[in-house]
């Protein structure tokens, strides 16, 4: 890609997606931020705990399987 | 006045909600504007501004007042936008009506047809979020590379590389559609 093509592409990009104008939110976002802060983090489902326990048990009883597990991650 | 600002930042770092609200009021517009540049959709930018400030509050103990709140907030907002962009599928081909609704070309290059603009806009959504964000900030918004590098937490050379790769992939995609720059 030469300089001319690069400049042309930049111009096209600016024409297709003009720069965003200075703007402000349509509403006060603070109440929503407060609500988000007040939300309890979702507890991991039982399946996640079971999976983590299974993996830990496998790592303890079959340490040679760890590289295989890492390969598939 | 600087002492007062420093006091607010110190209190924020200790998790003081009033100090956080004060910082939120001061920086809400800037963070929203930054996010809007990245995602280009007002409703999404509002949601991501909320998400970014929630992440900011959660990370209050890790805030280093020496770095400045705005730069730190901008970086967190960029990560939030990046996470959102990763979940978005590429835009399917534009219909004739959508092409008509595309923003008017800039005065700098009025000769770019609506079809070419649609093809570029569509190709752009196929880039990875990493390349897209770098191109939006450096090419479309024309921000200095250093500023982009700070916001993304990467070097200036990495910004240049991402922009170059974005343009190269865009060119390749356009050529496949029969459009030669």
Short mmCIF file of C-alpha atoms in Angstrom, two decimals:
data_model
loop_
_atom_site.label_atom_id
_atom_site.label_comp_id
_atom_site.label_asym_id
_atom_site.label_seq_id
_atom_site.Cartn_x
_atom_site.Cartn_y
_atom_site.Cartn_z
CA UNK A 1 0.00 0.00 0.00
CA UNK A 2 1.60 3.27 -1.06
CA UNK A 3 1.25 6.67 0.61
CA UNK A 4 -1.30 7.87 -1.93
CA UNK A 5 -3.55 4.86 -1.29
CA UNK A 6 -3.14 5.27 2.45
CA UNK A 7 -4.20 8.93 2.31
CA UNK A 8 -7.12 8.09 0.03
CA UNK A 9 -8.31 5.37 2.40
CA UNK A 10 -8.09 7.77 5.33
CA UNK A 11 -10.18 10.31 3.42
CA UNK A 12 -12.75 7.66 2.53
CA UNK A 13 -12.89 6.49 6.11
CA UNK A 14 -13.48 10.03 7.36
CA UNK A 15 -16.19 10.52 4.74
CA UNK A 16 -17.90 7.23 5.66
CA UNK A 17 -17.65 7.64 9.43
CA UNK A 18 -17.46 11.35 10.30
CA UNK A 19 -15.93 12.36 13.63
CA UNK A 20 -18.32 12.41 16.57
CA UNK A 21 -19.55 15.83 17.60
CA UNK A 22 -19.20 17.04 21.17
CA UNK A 23 -22.21 15.71 22.97
CA UNK A 24 -23.55 15.03 26.39
CA UNK A 25 -25.74 12.22 27.70
CA UNK A 26 -29.48 12.64 27.24
CA UNK A 27 -30.07 12.08 30.97
CA UNK A 28 -28.31 12.20 34.31
CA UNK A 29 -26.42 8.91 34.53
CA UNK A 30 -25.61 9.17 38.25
CA UNK A 31 -28.74 7.30 39.49
CA UNK A 32 -27.91 4.42 37.15
CA UNK A 33 -24.27 4.37 38.34
CA UNK A 34 -25.48 4.30 41.95
CA UNK A 35 -27.86 1.44 41.19
CA UNK A 36 -25.03 -0.47 39.51
CA UNK A 37 -22.77 0.04 42.51
CA UNK A 38 -25.52 -1.15 44.85
CA UNK A 39 -26.12 -4.36 42.91
CA UNK A 40 -24.75 -7.47 44.56
CA UNK A 41 -22.32 -9.29 42.33
CA UNK A 42 -24.02 -12.37 40.91
CA UNK A 43 -23.03 -15.52 42.78
CA UNK A 44 -21.36 -18.14 40.58
CA UNK A 45 -23.83 -20.93 39.73
CA UNK A 46 -23.40 -24.33 41.43
CA UNK A 47 -22.16 -25.80 38.18
CA UNK A 48 -19.12 -23.48 38.22
CA UNK A 49 -18.26 -24.59 41.74
CA UNK A 50 -18.66 -28.25 40.77
CA UNK A 51 -16.45 -27.73 37.71
CA UNK A 52 -13.78 -25.94 39.75
CA UNK A 53 -13.89 -28.72 42.37
CA UNK A 54 -13.60 -31.40 39.70
CA UNK A 55 -10.63 -29.68 38.09
CA UNK A 56 -8.91 -29.23 41.46
CA UNK A 57 -9.46 -32.90 42.30
CA UNK A 58 -8.12 -33.95 38.92
CA UNK A 59 -5.04 -31.77 39.37
CA UNK A 60 -4.39 -33.35 42.79
CA UNK A 61 -5.01 -36.99 41.86
CA UNK A 62 -3.80 -36.91 38.24
CA UNK A 63 -1.11 -34.22 38.02
CA UNK A 64 0.14 -35.68 34.74
CA UNK A 65 -3.15 -34.54 33.13
CA UNK A 66 -2.39 -30.85 33.77
CA UNK A 67 -0.42 -30.30 30.52
CA UNK A 68 -3.22 -31.96 28.53
CA UNK A 69 -5.76 -29.71 30.20
CA UNK A 70 -3.65 -26.61 29.53
CA UNK A 71 -3.30 -27.64 25.89
CA UNK A 72 -7.07 -27.64 25.45
CA UNK A 73 -7.65 -24.33 27.26
CA UNK B 1 -8.27 24.86 44.64
CA UNK B 2 -5.64 22.24 43.68
CA UNK B 3 -5.63 21.15 47.35
CA UNK B 4 -9.38 20.71 47.18
CA UNK B 5 -9.08 18.60 44.01
CA UNK B 6 -6.34 16.54 45.57
CA UNK B 7 -8.48 16.02 48.65
CA UNK B 8 -11.37 14.76 46.51
CA UNK B 9 -9.07 12.32 44.74
CA UNK B 10 -7.64 11.09 48.05
CA UNK B 11 -11.12 10.59 49.46
CA UNK B 12 -12.18 8.78 46.28
CA UNK B 13 -9.21 6.47 46.64
CA UNK B 14 -10.48 5.57 50.10
CA UNK B 15 -13.89 4.71 48.62
CA UNK B 16 -15.78 7.87 49.63
CA UNK B 17 -19.00 7.89 47.60
CA UNK B 18 -19.46 11.67 47.84
CA UNK B 19 -15.99 12.22 46.40
CA UNK B 20 -16.81 9.75 43.64
CA UNK B 21 -20.02 11.62 42.82
CA UNK B 22 -18.07 14.84 42.65
CA UNK B 23 -15.60 13.25 40.20
CA UNK B 24 -18.48 11.72 38.25
CA UNK B 25 -20.16 15.12 37.84
CA UNK B 26 -16.87 16.62 36.73
CA UNK B 27 -15.96 13.93 34.19
CA UNK B 28 -19.27 12.41 33.09
CA UNK B 29 -19.45 14.43 29.88
CA UNK B 30 -15.82 13.76 28.91
CA UNK B 31 -16.14 10.01 29.47
CA UNK B 32 -19.44 9.92 27.57
CA UNK B 33 -17.94 11.89 24.69
CA UNK B 34 -14.94 9.58 24.56
CA UNK B 35 -17.12 6.46 24.60
CA UNK B 36 -19.39 7.90 21.93
CA UNK B 37 -16.38 8.33 19.67
CA UNK B 38 -15.55 4.66 20.08
CA UNK B 39 -18.98 3.07 19.72
CA UNK B 40 -20.75 5.78 17.66
CA UNK B 41 -24.15 5.15 19.21
CA UNK B 42 -25.56 7.50 21.89
CA UNK B 43 -27.61 4.89 23.78
CA UNK B 44 -24.71 2.43 23.88
CA UNK B 45 -22.35 5.21 24.90
CA UNK B 46 -24.60 6.01 27.86
CA UNK B 47 -24.71 2.37 28.96
CA UNK B 48 -20.94 2.09 28.62
CA UNK B 49 -20.40 5.33 30.55
CA UNK B 50 -22.37 3.78 33.43
CA UNK B 51 -20.33 0.58 33.09
CA UNK B 52 -17.06 2.56 33.00
CA UNK B 53 -17.89 4.56 36.14
CA UNK B 54 -18.93 1.37 37.91
CA UNK B 55 -15.54 -0.15 37.01
CA UNK B 56 -13.84 3.08 38.12
CA UNK B 57 -15.56 2.91 41.49
CA UNK B 58 -14.71 -0.77 41.92
CA UNK B 59 -11.05 0.00 41.20
CA UNK B 60 -10.88 3.05 43.51
CA UNK B 61 -8.22 1.50 45.73
CA UNK B 62 -5.91 1.06 42.72
CA UNK B 63 -6.17 4.68 41.61
CA UNK B 64 -2.89 6.55 41.65
CA UNK B 65 -3.62 10.29 42.06
CA UNK B 66 -0.34 11.10 40.32
CA UNK B 67 -1.76 9.74 37.01
CA UNK B 68 -4.75 12.08 36.97
CA UNK B 69 -8.38 11.01 37.02
CA UNK B 70 -9.30 11.81 33.42
CA UNK B 71 -6.60 9.73 31.74
CA UNK B 72 -7.32 6.82 34.04
CA UNK B 73 -11.08 7.09 33.47
CA UNK B 74 -10.53 7.29 29.73
CA UNK B 75 -8.49 4.10 29.76
CA UNK B 76 -11.16 2.24 31.73
CA UNK B 77 -13.87 3.56 29.38
CA UNK B 78 -11.80 2.35 26.41
CA UNK B 79 -11.63 -1.14 27.92
CA UNK B 80 -15.40 -1.11 28.49
CA UNK B 81 -15.98 -0.07 24.86
CA UNK B 82 -13.52 -2.71 23.67
CA UNK B 83 -15.38 -5.43 25.61
CA UNK B 84 -18.66 -4.28 24.07
CA UNK B 85 -17.28 -4.13 20.53
CA UNK B 86 -16.00 -7.69 20.89
CA UNK B 87 -19.57 -8.90 21.41
CA UNK B 88 -20.89 -7.14 18.31
CA UNK B 89 -21.27 -9.06 15.06
CA UNK B 90 -20.10 -7.36 11.83
CA UNK B 91 -22.75 -5.24 10.15
CA UNK B 92 -24.49 -7.14 7.35
CA UNK B 93 -24.61 -5.56 3.89
CA UNK B 94 -26.35 -2.18 3.87
CA UNK B 95 -29.69 -1.88 2.13
CA UNK B 96 -30.44 0.94 -0.30
CA UNK B 97 -32.38 2.80 2.41
CA UNK B 98 -29.52 2.49 4.88
CA UNK B 99 -27.09 3.82 2.29
CA UNK B 100 -29.32 6.87 1.86
CA UNK B 101 -29.28 7.39 5.63
CA UNK B 102 -25.48 7.37 5.91
CA UNK B 103 -23.97 10.66 7.13
CA UNK B 104 -23.15 13.15 4.41
CA UNK B 105 -19.56 13.11 3.20
CA UNK B 106 -17.24 15.66 4.71
CA UNK B 107 -16.39 18.82 2.83
CA UNK B 108 -12.84 17.49 2.49
CA UNK B 109 -13.88 14.77 0.04
CA UNK B 110 -17.38 15.32 -1.32
CA UNK B 111 -16.66 13.02 -4.26
CA UNK B 112 -17.01 9.79 -2.29
CA UNK B 113 -20.22 8.10 -3.41
CA UNK B 114 -22.79 6.73 -0.97
CA UNK B 115 -22.04 3.18 -2.19
CA UNK B 116 -18.33 3.55 -1.43
CA UNK B 117 -19.11 5.04 1.97
CA UNK B 118 -21.45 2.14 2.71
CA UNK B 119 -18.82 -0.38 1.62
CA UNK B 120 -16.21 1.27 3.84
CA UNK B 121 -18.54 1.51 6.83
CA UNK B 122 -19.40 -2.16 6.41
CA UNK B 123 -15.78 -3.27 5.91
CA UNK B 124 -14.82 -1.28 8.97
CA UNK B 125 -17.14 -3.34 11.18
CA UNK B 126 -15.29 -6.46 10.05
CA UNK B 127 -12.02 -5.24 11.56
CA UNK B 128 -11.12 -6.50 15.01
CA UNK B 129 -12.11 -4.11 17.85
CA UNK B 130 -8.42 -3.57 18.60
CA UNK B 131 -7.75 -2.24 15.08
CA UNK B 132 -11.08 -0.43 14.88
CA UNK B 133 -10.51 1.56 18.07
CA UNK B 134 -7.02 2.60 16.98
CA UNK B 135 -8.31 3.67 13.54
CA UNK B 136 -11.28 5.57 14.98
CA UNK B 137 -9.13 7.57 17.35
CA UNK B 138 -6.12 8.17 15.12
CA UNK B 139 -7.74 8.52 11.67
CA UNK B 140 -11.36 9.55 12.12
CA UNK B 141 -11.00 11.62 15.29
CA UNK B 142 -7.48 12.72 14.29
CA UNK B 143 -6.16 12.50 17.84
CA UNK B 144 -2.38 12.65 18.29
CA UNK B 145 -0.83 9.18 18.34
CA UNK B 146 0.57 9.85 21.80
CA UNK B 147 -2.91 10.52 23.17
CA UNK B 148 -4.24 7.35 21.55
CA UNK B 149 -1.32 5.37 22.94
CA UNK B 150 -2.01 6.63 26.47
CA UNK B 151 -5.72 5.80 26.21
CA UNK B 152 -5.01 2.29 24.93
CA UNK B 153 -2.08 1.65 27.25
CA UNK B 154 0.26 0.83 24.36
CA UNK B 155 3.26 2.49 22.68
CA UNK B 156 3.06 5.08 19.89
CA UNK B 157 4.71 2.56 17.55
CA UNK B 158 1.99 0.02 18.37
CA UNK B 159 -0.69 2.62 17.56
CA UNK B 160 0.93 3.30 14.18
CA UNK B 161 1.12 -0.41 13.49
CA UNK B 162 -2.54 -0.96 14.35
CA UNK B 163 -3.62 1.92 12.14
CA UNK B 164 -1.50 0.62 9.27
CA UNK B 165 -2.91 -2.89 9.66
CA UNK B 166 -6.45 -1.53 9.83
CA UNK B 167 -5.98 0.42 6.59
CA UNK B 168 -4.31 -2.50 4.87
CA UNK B 169 -7.15 -4.87 5.78
CA UNK B 170 -9.70 -2.26 4.77
CA UNK B 171 -8.00 -1.89 1.40
CA UNK B 172 -7.95 -5.66 0.90
CA UNK B 173 -11.63 -5.95 1.77
CA UNK B 174 -12.58 -3.09 -0.56
CA UNK B 175 -10.57 -4.55 -3.44
CA UNK B 176 -12.44 -7.84 -2.97
CA UNK B 177 -15.65 -5.82 -3.42
CA UNK B 178 -14.27 -4.29 -6.60
CA UNK B 179 -13.44 -0.89 -5.09
CA UNK B 180 -9.87 0.28 -5.64
CA UNK B 181 -8.57 3.17 -3.55
#
